[in-house]
Amino acid sequence: MKYCLLTANAFFILFFSGFSQNLNCPPNIDFELGNFSNWDCFTGNTSYSGTTNYITLVSSPPTASRHELMTNAATIDPYGGFPTVCPYGGTSSVKLGNQNSGNQAEGIAYTFQIPPSADTFSLTYYYAVVFEVPSHLPHQQPRFRVSAYDVLTGNVINCASYDYVSSGAIPGFLNSTLNSSVKYKAWTPASIDFSGLAGRQVRLEFKTADCTEGGHFGYAYLDVATGCGGVIAAGAYCVSTNSVTLNAPFGFQTYNWYDNTYSTLIGTTRTVTLSPPPPLNSLFHVDMIPYPGYGCRDTAHAVLTVL
């Protein structure tokens, strides 16, 4: 049987129908060794000044109840009812933080080199969060923070710093049936773009924090996809079928798919199915608009090719 792939020169990694490209993924970035090897762990506290939230951390070994490796796929979170192991593949995930309050904060970080030949490089992470929701201002709320840095310059990588709070702009938070003062967001994918950093060392950081007033908890679950790269699989097409599906990166609020000339809008969702399939080498563009405060607007390009 002949297989066909729709590949996208996007700066994100996707998974669809088992197709992905694994290019020099850093070892154990996905926690699949069942431990924290190659990861740095931290504990600390949270505070604020003015309207700015601060998370202050110091290096620590993996600490019980604050850096917890989750390996039992049958275990569910008591507040959200979702699995504590990421359901999108793999056998290990990490829980950062706990349901204790007291201004606690936790972090893990991974430093790695982008392959020198990789003009585009990206990864996908998955997160789930559980927050108590006090009547505080946004900078005082429990949170989950994601950041990526260029190690040489110390600069935050463009569009790679996110602060997730229950009062934020991203939808999907639900009320816990166990405790009405708790909101949760079940496992959700997001992408980070490291394009333009070939050969550079980068640092990926994940942090959780309670509320700054000391009375309300916040914790998160985290996993990183197995598979890193630049040119990626965005859809699957077999010559015996009568349709092909275009898949854009996860995590954006709005998607607008266009033909090769940008003159015809062909879809406004993350996935778009075309029937009959377009000719081979057809080019498509997708304009991706993020949620406010959660990244930058970007465009991905997809070409229908045969492998």
PDB file of C-alpha atoms in Angstrom:
ATOM      1  CA  MET A   1       0.000   0.000   0.000  1.00  0.00           C
ATOM      2  CA  LYS A   2       1.291   3.459  -0.822  1.00  0.00           C
ATOM      3  CA  TYR A   3       1.084   6.104   1.863  1.00  0.00           C
ATOM      4  CA  CYS A   4       0.944   9.837   1.396  1.00  0.00           C
ATOM      5  CA  LEU A   5       1.672  12.546   3.927  1.00  0.00           C
ATOM      6  CA  LEU A   6       0.770  16.180   4.156  1.00  0.00           C
ATOM      7  CA  THR A   7       3.856  17.855   5.575  1.00  0.00           C
ATOM      8  CA  ALA A   8       3.923  21.311   7.084  1.00  0.00           C
ATOM      9  CA  ASN A   9       6.885  23.668   7.199  1.00  0.00           C
ATOM     10  CA  ALA A  10       5.530  24.987  10.484  1.00  0.00           C
ATOM     11  CA  PHE A  11       7.555  25.693  13.569  1.00  0.00           C
ATOM     12  CA  PHE A  12       5.648  23.218  15.719  1.00  0.00           C
ATOM     13  CA  ILE A  13       5.531  19.499  16.263  1.00  0.00           C
ATOM     14  CA  LEU A  14       2.296  17.583  15.705  1.00  0.00           C
ATOM     15  CA  PHE A  15       1.123  14.004  15.911  1.00  0.00           C
ATOM     16  CA  PHE A  16      -1.514  12.572  13.569  1.00  0.00           C
ATOM     17  CA  SER A  17      -2.384   8.988  12.724  1.00  0.00           C
ATOM     18  CA  GLY A  18       0.948   7.788  14.098  1.00  0.00           C
ATOM     19  CA  PHE A  19       3.081   9.995  11.882  1.00  0.00           C
ATOM     20  CA  SER A  20       5.729  12.223  13.428  1.00  0.00           C
ATOM     21  CA  GLN A  21       9.347  13.158  12.916  1.00  0.00           C
ATOM     22  CA  ASN A  22      11.749  12.578  15.791  1.00  0.00           C
ATOM     23  CA  LEU A  23      14.822  14.749  15.324  1.00  0.00           C
ATOM     24  CA  ASN A  24      17.421  14.644  18.087  1.00  0.00           C
ATOM     25  CA  CYS A  25      14.959  14.904  20.938  1.00  0.00           C
ATOM     26  CA  PRO A  26      16.888  15.622  24.148  1.00  0.00           C
ATOM     27  CA  PRO A  27      17.188  12.509  26.343  1.00  0.00           C
ATOM     28  CA  ASN A  28      14.429  12.056  28.931  1.00  0.00           C
ATOM     29  CA  ILE A  29      12.777  15.377  28.149  1.00  0.00           C
ATOM     30  CA  ASP A  30       9.580  13.285  28.010  1.00  0.00           C
ATOM     31  CA  PHE A  31      10.215  11.619  31.431  1.00  0.00           C
ATOM     32  CA  GLU A  32      10.037   8.191  29.770  1.00  0.00           C
ATOM     33  CA  LEU A  33      13.089   6.955  31.682  1.00  0.00           C
ATOM     34  CA  GLY A  34      10.800   7.031  34.702  1.00  0.00           C
ATOM     35  CA  ASN A  35      12.934   9.534  36.622  1.00  0.00           C
ATOM     36  CA  PHE A  36      14.107  13.165  36.668  1.00  0.00           C
ATOM     37  CA  SER A  37      17.470  12.573  34.980  1.00  0.00           C
ATOM     38  CA  ASN A  38      18.622  15.616  32.960  1.00  0.00           C
ATOM     39  CA  TRP A  39      15.998  17.766  34.694  1.00  0.00           C
ATOM     40  CA  ASP A  40      16.815  20.335  37.416  1.00  0.00           C
ATOM     41  CA  CYS A  41      14.353  20.655  40.310  1.00  0.00           C
ATOM     42  CA  PHE A  42      13.563  23.665  42.486  1.00  0.00           C
ATOM     43  CA  THR A  43      11.431  24.651  45.483  1.00  0.00           C
ATOM     44  CA  GLY A  44      10.593  28.082  46.825  1.00  0.00           C
ATOM     45  CA  ASN A  45       7.794  30.549  47.358  1.00  0.00           C
ATOM     46  CA  THR A  46       5.651  33.133  45.626  1.00  0.00           C
ATOM     47  CA  SER A  47       5.040  36.817  46.321  1.00  0.00           C
ATOM     48  CA  TYR A  48       4.096  39.993  44.522  1.00  0.00           C
ATOM     49  CA  SER A  49       5.124  43.620  44.277  1.00  0.00           C
ATOM     50  CA  GLY A  50       2.786  46.145  42.767  1.00  0.00           C
ATOM     51  CA  THR A  51       0.909  44.173  40.151  1.00  0.00           C
ATOM     52  CA  THR A  52       3.735  41.730  39.341  1.00  0.00           C
ATOM     53  CA  ASN A  53       3.800  38.132  40.539  1.00  0.00           C
ATOM     54  CA  TYR A  54       7.163  36.671  41.534  1.00  0.00           C
ATOM     55  CA  ILE A  55       8.174  33.028  41.915  1.00  0.00           C
ATOM     56  CA  THR A  56      11.448  32.674  43.856  1.00  0.00           C
ATOM     57  CA  LEU A  57      13.111  29.247  43.646  1.00  0.00           C
ATOM     58  CA  VAL A  58      16.304  27.550  44.833  1.00  0.00           C
ATOM     59  CA  SER A  59      17.837  24.334  43.540  1.00  0.00           C
ATOM     60  CA  SER A  60      16.684  21.163  45.265  1.00  0.00           C
ATOM     61  CA  PRO A  61      16.584  17.402  44.723  1.00  0.00           C
ATOM     62  CA  PRO A  62      13.242  16.004  43.564  1.00  0.00           C
ATOM     63  CA  THR A  63      11.098  16.636  46.635  1.00  0.00           C
ATOM     64  CA  ALA A  64       8.270  14.392  47.810  1.00  0.00           C
ATOM     65  CA  SER A  65       4.796  15.841  47.152  1.00  0.00           C
ATOM     66  CA  ARG A  66       6.311  18.748  45.188  1.00  0.00           C
ATOM     67  CA  HIS A  67       8.030  16.942  42.295  1.00  0.00           C
ATOM     68  CA  GLU A  68       6.107  13.718  41.836  1.00  0.00           C
ATOM     69  CA  LEU A  69       6.534  11.255  38.984  1.00  0.00           C
ATOM     70  CA  MET A  70       3.164   9.847  37.926  1.00  0.00           C
ATOM     71  CA  THR A  71       3.242   6.360  36.388  1.00  0.00           C
ATOM     72  CA  ASN A  72      -0.117   4.770  37.247  1.00  0.00           C
ATOM     73  CA  ALA A  73      -2.407   5.460  34.281  1.00  0.00           C
ATOM     74  CA  ALA A  74      -5.446   4.360  36.298  1.00  0.00           C
ATOM     75  CA  THR A  75      -5.056   7.101  38.925  1.00  0.00           C
ATOM     76  CA  ILE A  76      -7.249  10.178  38.521  1.00  0.00           C
ATOM     77  CA  ASP A  77      -6.980  13.650  40.003  1.00  0.00           C
ATOM     78  CA  PRO A  78      -9.469  14.004  42.887  1.00  0.00           C
ATOM     79  CA  TYR A  79     -10.604  17.502  41.925  1.00  0.00           C
ATOM     80  CA  GLY A  80     -10.726  17.195  38.135  1.00  0.00           C
ATOM     81  CA  GLY A  81     -11.368  13.510  37.564  1.00  0.00           C
ATOM     82  CA  PHE A  82      -8.822  13.404  34.727  1.00  0.00           C
ATOM     83  CA  PRO A  83      -5.930  10.871  34.591  1.00  0.00           C
ATOM     84  CA  THR A  84      -2.741  11.876  36.362  1.00  0.00           C
ATOM     85  CA  VAL A  85      -0.688  10.385  33.504  1.00  0.00           C
ATOM     86  CA  CYS A  86      -0.996  12.237  30.212  1.00  0.00           C
ATOM     87  CA  PRO A  87      -3.406  10.252  27.998  1.00  0.00           C
ATOM     88  CA  TYR A  88      -1.716  11.314  24.737  1.00  0.00           C
ATOM     89  CA  GLY A  89       1.035   8.714  24.904  1.00  0.00           C
ATOM     90  CA  GLY A  90       3.920   7.734  27.134  1.00  0.00           C
ATOM     91  CA  THR A  91       4.001   6.089  30.535  1.00  0.00           C
ATOM     92  CA  SER A  92       5.249   8.877  32.815  1.00  0.00           C
ATOM     93  CA  SER A  93       4.139  12.404  33.655  1.00  0.00           C
ATOM     94  CA  VAL A  94       5.069  14.839  36.430  1.00  0.00           C
ATOM     95  CA  LYS A  95       2.960  16.519  39.082  1.00  0.00           C
ATOM     96  CA  LEU A  96       4.306  19.882  40.278  1.00  0.00           C
ATOM     97  CA  GLY A  97       2.994  21.134  43.595  1.00  0.00           C
ATOM     98  CA  ASN A  98       0.260  19.817  45.853  1.00  0.00           C
ATOM     99  CA  GLN A  99      -2.987  20.732  47.589  1.00  0.00           C
ATOM    100  CA  ASN A 100      -1.226  22.358  50.535  1.00  0.00           C
ATOM    101  CA  SER A 101      -1.173  26.136  50.744  1.00  0.00           C
ATOM    102  CA  GLY A 102       1.428  28.441  52.274  1.00  0.00           C
ATOM    103  CA  ASN A 103       2.950  30.436  49.386  1.00  0.00           C
ATOM    104  CA  GLN A 104       4.692  27.316  48.078  1.00  0.00           C
ATOM    105  CA  ALA A 105       6.244  27.259  44.622  1.00  0.00           C
ATOM    106  CA  GLU A 106       7.973  24.506  42.624  1.00  0.00           C
ATOM    107  CA  GLY A 107       9.854  24.269  39.365  1.00  0.00           C
ATOM    108  CA  ILE A 108      11.660  21.972  36.968  1.00  0.00           C
ATOM    109  CA  ALA A 109      13.956  22.990  34.136  1.00  0.00           C
ATOM    110  CA  TYR A 110      15.709  21.325  31.206  1.00  0.00           C
ATOM    111  CA  THR A 111      18.695  22.793  29.309  1.00  0.00           C
ATOM    112  CA  PHE A 112      19.573  21.467  25.858  1.00  0.00           C
ATOM    113  CA  GLN A 113      21.149  22.425  22.557  1.00  0.00           C
ATOM    114  CA  ILE A 114      19.103  22.948  19.422  1.00  0.00           C
ATOM    115  CA  PRO A 115      20.671  20.797  16.659  1.00  0.00           C
ATOM    116  CA  PRO A 116      23.083  22.981  14.631  1.00  0.00           C
ATOM    117  CA  SER A 117      21.387  21.972  11.367  1.00  0.00           C
ATOM    118  CA  ALA A 118      17.846  22.659  12.603  1.00  0.00           C
ATOM    119  CA  ASP A 119      16.604  25.905  11.082  1.00  0.00           C
ATOM    120  CA  THR A 120      13.263  25.147  12.689  1.00  0.00           C
ATOM    121  CA  PHE A 121      12.826  23.210  15.905  1.00  0.00           C
ATOM    122  CA  SER A 122       9.830  22.824  18.181  1.00  0.00           C
ATOM    123  CA  LEU A 123       8.237  20.655  20.823  1.00  0.00           C
ATOM    124  CA  THR A 124       4.787  20.073  22.258  1.00  0.00           C
ATOM    125  CA  TYR A 125       4.047  19.921  25.965  1.00  0.00           C
ATOM    126  CA  TYR A 126       0.861  18.813  27.699  1.00  0.00           C
ATOM    127  CA  TYR A 127      -0.437  20.328  30.902  1.00  0.00           C
ATOM    128  CA  ALA A 128      -3.336  19.990  33.327  1.00  0.00           C
ATOM    129  CA  VAL A 129      -3.884  22.387  36.225  1.00  0.00           C
ATOM    130  CA  VAL A 130      -5.873  22.515  39.465  1.00  0.00           C
ATOM    131  CA  PHE A 131      -6.316  25.871  41.216  1.00  0.00           C
ATOM    132  CA  GLU A 132      -8.192  27.108  44.212  1.00  0.00           C
ATOM    133  CA  VAL A 133      -9.863  30.323  43.091  1.00  0.00           C
ATOM    134  CA  PRO A 134      -9.822  32.954  45.807  1.00  0.00           C
ATOM    135  CA  SER A 135     -11.215  36.457  45.356  1.00  0.00           C
ATOM    136  CA  HIS A 136      -7.748  37.830  44.694  1.00  0.00           C
ATOM    137  CA  LEU A 137      -6.345  40.035  41.968  1.00  0.00           C
ATOM    138  CA  PRO A 138      -4.773  38.196  38.999  1.00  0.00           C
ATOM    139  CA  HIS A 139      -1.185  38.705  40.203  1.00  0.00           C
ATOM    140  CA  GLN A 140      -2.102  37.112  43.548  1.00  0.00           C
ATOM    141  CA  GLN A 141      -3.746  33.981  42.120  1.00  0.00           C
ATOM    142  CA  PRO A 142      -2.274  30.447  42.009  1.00  0.00           C
ATOM    143  CA  ARG A 143      -0.606  29.799  38.668  1.00  0.00           C
ATOM    144  CA  PHE A 144       1.349  27.556  36.297  1.00  0.00           C
ATOM    145  CA  ARG A 145       4.145  29.318  34.410  1.00  0.00           C
ATOM    146  CA  VAL A 146       6.013  28.158  31.304  1.00  0.00           C
ATOM    147  CA  SER A 147       9.117  29.924  29.982  1.00  0.00           C
ATOM    148  CA  ALA A 148      11.959  29.273  27.555  1.00  0.00           C
ATOM    149  CA  TYR A 149      15.252  31.176  27.448  1.00  0.00           C
ATOM    150  CA  ASP A 150      18.275  31.565  25.227  1.00  0.00           C
ATOM    151  CA  VAL A 151      21.044  30.536  27.645  1.00  0.00           C
ATOM    152  CA  LEU A 152      23.721  32.719  25.993  1.00  0.00           C
ATOM    153  CA  THR A 153      21.778  35.970  26.199  1.00  0.00           C
ATOM    154  CA  GLY A 154      19.348  35.193  29.014  1.00  0.00           C
ATOM    155  CA  ASN A 155      16.549  36.550  26.849  1.00  0.00           C
ATOM    156  CA  VAL A 156      13.094  34.990  26.912  1.00  0.00           C
ATOM    157  CA  ILE A 157      12.449  33.294  23.564  1.00  0.00           C
ATOM    158  CA  ASN A 158       9.815  35.133  21.585  1.00  0.00           C
ATOM    159  CA  CYS A 159       6.284  33.767  22.139  1.00  0.00           C
ATOM    160  CA  ALA A 160       7.464  31.122  24.610  1.00  0.00           C
ATOM    161  CA  SER A 161       6.427  32.515  27.988  1.00  0.00           C
ATOM    162  CA  TYR A 162       2.969  31.774  29.398  1.00  0.00           C
ATOM    163  CA  ASP A 163       1.287  32.355  32.756  1.00  0.00           C
ATOM    164  CA  TYR A 164      -1.743  30.120  33.260  1.00  0.00           C
ATOM    165  CA  VAL A 165      -4.221  31.251  35.927  1.00  0.00           C
ATOM    166  CA  SER A 166      -7.842  30.229  36.367  1.00  0.00           C
ATOM    167  CA  SER A 167      -8.965  33.772  35.614  1.00  0.00           C
ATOM    168  CA  GLY A 168      -6.928  33.882  32.393  1.00  0.00           C
ATOM    169  CA  ALA A 169      -8.163  34.249  28.829  1.00  0.00           C
ATOM    170  CA  ILE A 170      -7.789  30.601  27.780  1.00  0.00           C
ATOM    171  CA  PRO A 171     -11.120  28.777  28.091  1.00  0.00           C
ATOM    172  CA  GLY A 172     -11.536  25.254  29.371  1.00  0.00           C
ATOM    173  CA  PHE A 173     -11.516  25.719  33.138  1.00  0.00           C
ATOM    174  CA  LEU A 174     -14.273  23.769  34.865  1.00  0.00           C
ATOM    175  CA  ASN A 175     -15.649  23.776  38.375  1.00  0.00           C
ATOM    176  CA  SER A 176     -14.644  20.852  40.558  1.00  0.00           C
ATOM    177  CA  THR A 177     -17.511  18.710  41.792  1.00  0.00           C
ATOM    178  CA  LEU A 178     -15.426  17.841  44.856  1.00  0.00           C
ATOM    179  CA  ASN A 179     -14.858  21.428  45.995  1.00  0.00           C
ATOM    180  CA  SER A 180     -16.757  24.422  44.632  1.00  0.00           C
ATOM    181  CA  SER A 181     -13.810  26.746  45.339  1.00  0.00           C
ATOM    182  CA  VAL A 182     -11.552  24.783  42.946  1.00  0.00           C
ATOM    183  CA  LYS A 183     -11.288  25.056  39.170  1.00  0.00           C
ATOM    184  CA  TYR A 184      -9.375  22.679  36.936  1.00  0.00           C
ATOM    185  CA  LYS A 185      -8.289  22.353  33.325  1.00  0.00           C
ATOM    186  CA  ALA A 186      -7.778  18.795  32.019  1.00  0.00           C
ATOM    187  CA  TRP A 187      -4.866  17.729  29.812  1.00  0.00           C
ATOM    188  CA  THR A 188      -4.269  20.249  27.043  1.00  0.00           C
ATOM    189  CA  PRO A 189      -1.491  20.438  24.404  1.00  0.00           C
ATOM    190  CA  ALA A 190       0.573  23.537  23.615  1.00  0.00           C
ATOM    191  CA  SER A 191       3.582  24.156  21.379  1.00  0.00           C
ATOM    192  CA  ILE A 192       6.873  26.051  21.782  1.00  0.00           C
ATOM    193  CA  ASP A 193       8.793  27.375  18.783  1.00  0.00           C
ATOM    194  CA  PHE A 194      12.620  27.394  18.890  1.00  0.00           C
ATOM    195  CA  SER A 195      13.111  28.412  15.257  1.00  0.00           C
ATOM    196  CA  GLY A 196      16.133  30.574  14.433  1.00  0.00           C
ATOM    197  CA  LEU A 197      18.165  29.156  17.338  1.00  0.00           C
ATOM    198  CA  ALA A 198      20.136  26.425  15.552  1.00  0.00           C
ATOM    199  CA  GLY A 199      23.160  25.402  17.611  1.00  0.00           C
ATOM    200  CA  ARG A 200      22.148  27.518  20.626  1.00  0.00           C
ATOM    201  CA  GLN A 201      21.540  26.290  24.146  1.00  0.00           C
ATOM    202  CA  VAL A 202      18.025  26.893  25.423  1.00  0.00           C
ATOM    203  CA  ARG A 203      16.423  26.385  28.799  1.00  0.00           C
ATOM    204  CA  LEU A 204      12.838  25.235  29.271  1.00  0.00           C
ATOM    205  CA  GLU A 205      11.212  25.986  32.642  1.00  0.00           C
ATOM    206  CA  PHE A 206       7.917  24.946  34.254  1.00  0.00           C
ATOM    207  CA  LYS A 207       6.790  26.454  37.566  1.00  0.00           C
ATOM    208  CA  THR A 208       3.756  26.223  39.858  1.00  0.00           C
ATOM    209  CA  ALA A 209       2.760  28.516  42.700  1.00  0.00           C
ATOM    210  CA  ASP A 210       0.086  28.884  45.364  1.00  0.00           C
ATOM    211  CA  CYS A 211      -1.639  32.204  45.884  1.00  0.00           C
ATOM    212  CA  THR A 212       0.616  34.941  47.216  1.00  0.00           C
ATOM    213  CA  GLU A 213      -1.523  35.411  50.338  1.00  0.00           C
ATOM    214  CA  GLY A 214      -0.705  31.920  51.613  1.00  0.00           C
ATOM    215  CA  GLY A 215      -4.187  30.471  51.897  1.00  0.00           C
ATOM    216  CA  HIS A 216      -4.907  28.774  48.544  1.00  0.00           C
ATOM    217  CA  PHE A 217      -3.149  26.048  46.552  1.00  0.00           C
ATOM    218  CA  GLY A 218      -2.293  25.518  42.921  1.00  0.00           C
ATOM    219  CA  TYR A 219      -0.651  22.550  41.224  1.00  0.00           C
ATOM    220  CA  ALA A 220      -0.117  21.192  37.719  1.00  0.00           C
ATOM    221  CA  TYR A 221       0.573  18.018  35.770  1.00  0.00           C
ATOM    222  CA  LEU A 222       3.101  18.122  32.960  1.00  0.00           C
ATOM    223  CA  ASP A 223       4.386  15.986  30.120  1.00  0.00           C
ATOM    224  CA  VAL A 224       6.494  16.642  27.026  1.00  0.00           C
ATOM    225  CA  ALA A 225       5.793  14.902  23.745  1.00  0.00           C
ATOM    226  CA  THR A 226       8.206  12.307  22.415  1.00  0.00           C
ATOM    227  CA  GLY A 227       9.193  13.844  19.096  1.00  0.00           C
ATOM    228  CA  CYS A 228      10.955  17.075  18.166  1.00  0.00           C
ATOM    229  CA  GLY A 229      11.670  18.614  14.829  1.00  0.00           C
ATOM    230  CA  GLY A 230      10.965  21.163  12.157  1.00  0.00           C
ATOM    231  CA  VAL A 231       9.338  19.679   9.032  1.00  0.00           C
ATOM    232  CA  ILE A 232       6.470  17.738  10.522  1.00  0.00           C
ATOM    233  CA  ALA A 233       3.551  15.488   9.699  1.00  0.00           C
ATOM    234  CA  ALA A 234       0.343  17.507   9.655  1.00  0.00           C
ATOM    235  CA  GLY A 235      -2.014  14.996   8.091  1.00  0.00           C
ATOM    236  CA  ALA A 236      -2.289  11.565   6.528  1.00  0.00           C
ATOM    237  CA  TYR A 237      -3.577  10.705   3.086  1.00  0.00           C
ATOM    238  CA  CYS A 238      -3.790   7.368   1.329  1.00  0.00           C
ATOM    239  CA  VAL A 239      -4.402   7.139  -2.405  1.00  0.00           C
ATOM    240  CA  SER A 240      -7.335   4.838  -1.807  1.00  0.00           C
ATOM    241  CA  THR A 241      -9.295   7.451   0.178  1.00  0.00           C
ATOM    242  CA  ASN A 242     -11.302  10.404  -1.090  1.00  0.00           C
ATOM    243  CA  SER A 243     -10.279  13.043   1.439  1.00  0.00           C
ATOM    244  CA  VAL A 244      -7.277  14.563   3.224  1.00  0.00           C
ATOM    245  CA  THR A 245      -7.165  16.346   6.575  1.00  0.00           C
ATOM    246  CA  LEU A 246      -5.016  19.397   7.301  1.00  0.00           C
ATOM    247  CA  ASN A 247      -3.891  19.718  10.928  1.00  0.00           C
ATOM    248  CA  ALA A 248      -2.552  22.950  12.437  1.00  0.00           C
ATOM    249  CA  PRO A 249      -0.526  23.246  15.674  1.00  0.00           C
ATOM    250  CA  PHE A 250      -2.325  23.066  19.002  1.00  0.00           C
ATOM    251  CA  GLY A 251      -3.012  25.911  21.380  1.00  0.00           C
ATOM    252  CA  PHE A 252      -4.258  28.863  19.289  1.00  0.00           C
ATOM    253  CA  GLN A 253      -7.595  30.614  19.625  1.00  0.00           C
ATOM    254  CA  THR A 254      -8.336  31.188  15.930  1.00  0.00           C
ATOM    255  CA  TYR A 255      -7.320  29.336  12.741  1.00  0.00           C
ATOM    256  CA  ASN A 256      -7.822  30.600   9.191  1.00  0.00           C
ATOM    257  CA  TRP A 257      -6.828  28.218   6.363  1.00  0.00           C
ATOM    258  CA  TYR A 258      -6.146  29.648   2.895  1.00  0.00           C
ATOM    259  CA  ASP A 259      -5.212  28.339  -0.513  1.00  0.00           C
ATOM    260  CA  ASN A 260      -1.763  28.974  -2.001  1.00  0.00           C
ATOM    261  CA  THR A 261      -2.608  32.553  -3.038  1.00  0.00           C
ATOM    262  CA  TYR A 262      -4.306  33.552   0.214  1.00  0.00           C
ATOM    263  CA  SER A 263      -7.346  34.443  -1.898  1.00  0.00           C
ATOM    264  CA  THR A 264      -9.739  31.719  -0.717  1.00  0.00           C
ATOM    265  CA  LEU A 265     -10.601  30.896   2.892  1.00  0.00           C
ATOM    266  CA  ILE A 266     -11.026  27.116   3.099  1.00  0.00           C
ATOM    267  CA  GLY A 267     -11.553  26.575   6.841  1.00  0.00           C
ATOM    268  CA  THR A 268     -11.589  28.186  10.283  1.00  0.00           C
ATOM    269  CA  THR A 269     -10.865  25.269  12.637  1.00  0.00           C
ATOM    270  CA  ARG A 270      -7.616  23.601  13.692  1.00  0.00           C
ATOM    271  CA  THR A 271      -8.340  20.624  11.429  1.00  0.00           C
ATOM    272  CA  VAL A 272      -9.816  20.953   7.952  1.00  0.00           C
ATOM    273  CA  THR A 273     -10.884  18.031   5.747  1.00  0.00           C
ATOM    274  CA  LEU A 274     -10.774  18.432   1.969  1.00  0.00           C
ATOM    275  CA  SER A 275     -12.736  16.120  -0.319  1.00  0.00           C
ATOM    276  CA  PRO A 276     -11.795  15.243  -2.973  1.00  0.00           C
ATOM    277  CA  PRO A 277      -8.086  15.520  -2.090  1.00  0.00           C
ATOM    278  CA  PRO A 278      -6.212  18.358  -3.800  1.00  0.00           C
ATOM    279  CA  PRO A 279      -3.454  17.577  -6.325  1.00  0.00           C
ATOM    280  CA  LEU A 280      -0.032  16.597  -5.050  1.00  0.00           C
ATOM    281  CA  ASN A 281       2.249  19.551  -4.216  1.00  0.00           C
ATOM    282  CA  SER A 282      -0.752  21.732  -3.412  1.00  0.00           C
ATOM    283  CA  LEU A 283       0.226  24.493  -0.983  1.00  0.00           C
ATOM    284  CA  PHE A 284      -1.908  25.744   1.910  1.00  0.00           C
ATOM    285  CA  HIS A 285      -1.398  28.383   4.588  1.00  0.00           C
ATOM    286  CA  VAL A 286      -2.906  28.635   8.053  1.00  0.00           C
ATOM    287  CA  ASP A 287      -2.975  31.926   9.942  1.00  0.00           C
ATOM    288  CA  MET A 288      -2.943  31.192  13.690  1.00  0.00           C
ATOM    289  CA  ILE A 289      -4.047  33.773  16.243  1.00  0.00           C
ATOM    290  CA  PRO A 290      -3.228  33.068  19.928  1.00  0.00           C
ATOM    291  CA  TYR A 291      -5.320  33.674  22.994  1.00  0.00           C
ATOM    292  CA  PRO A 292      -4.583  37.156  24.416  1.00  0.00           C
ATOM    293  CA  GLY A 293      -1.309  37.067  26.323  1.00  0.00           C
ATOM    294  CA  TYR A 294      -0.452  33.491  25.290  1.00  0.00           C
ATOM    295  CA  GLY A 295       1.904  33.771  22.357  1.00  0.00           C
ATOM    296  CA  CYS A 296       2.338  35.473  18.997  1.00  0.00           C
ATOM    297  CA  ARG A 297       0.409  35.323  15.763  1.00  0.00           C
ATOM    298  CA  ASP A 298       2.046  32.959  13.283  1.00  0.00           C
ATOM    299  CA  THR A 299       1.577  31.299   9.905  1.00  0.00           C
ATOM    300  CA  ALA A 300       2.238  27.659   8.995  1.00  0.00           C
ATOM    301  CA  HIS A 301       2.549  26.280   5.465  1.00  0.00           C
ATOM    302  CA  ALA A 302       1.482  22.820   4.317  1.00  0.00           C
ATOM    303  CA  VAL A 303       2.379  21.001   1.101  1.00  0.00           C
ATOM    304  CA  LEU A 304       0.791  17.742  -0.052  1.00  0.00           C
ATOM    305  CA  THR A 305       3.622  15.342  -0.883  1.00  0.00           C
ATOM    306  CA  VAL A 306       4.159  11.610  -1.397  1.00  0.00           C
ATOM    307  CA  LEU A 307       6.617   9.601   0.670  1.00  0.00           C
TER     308      LEU A 307
END
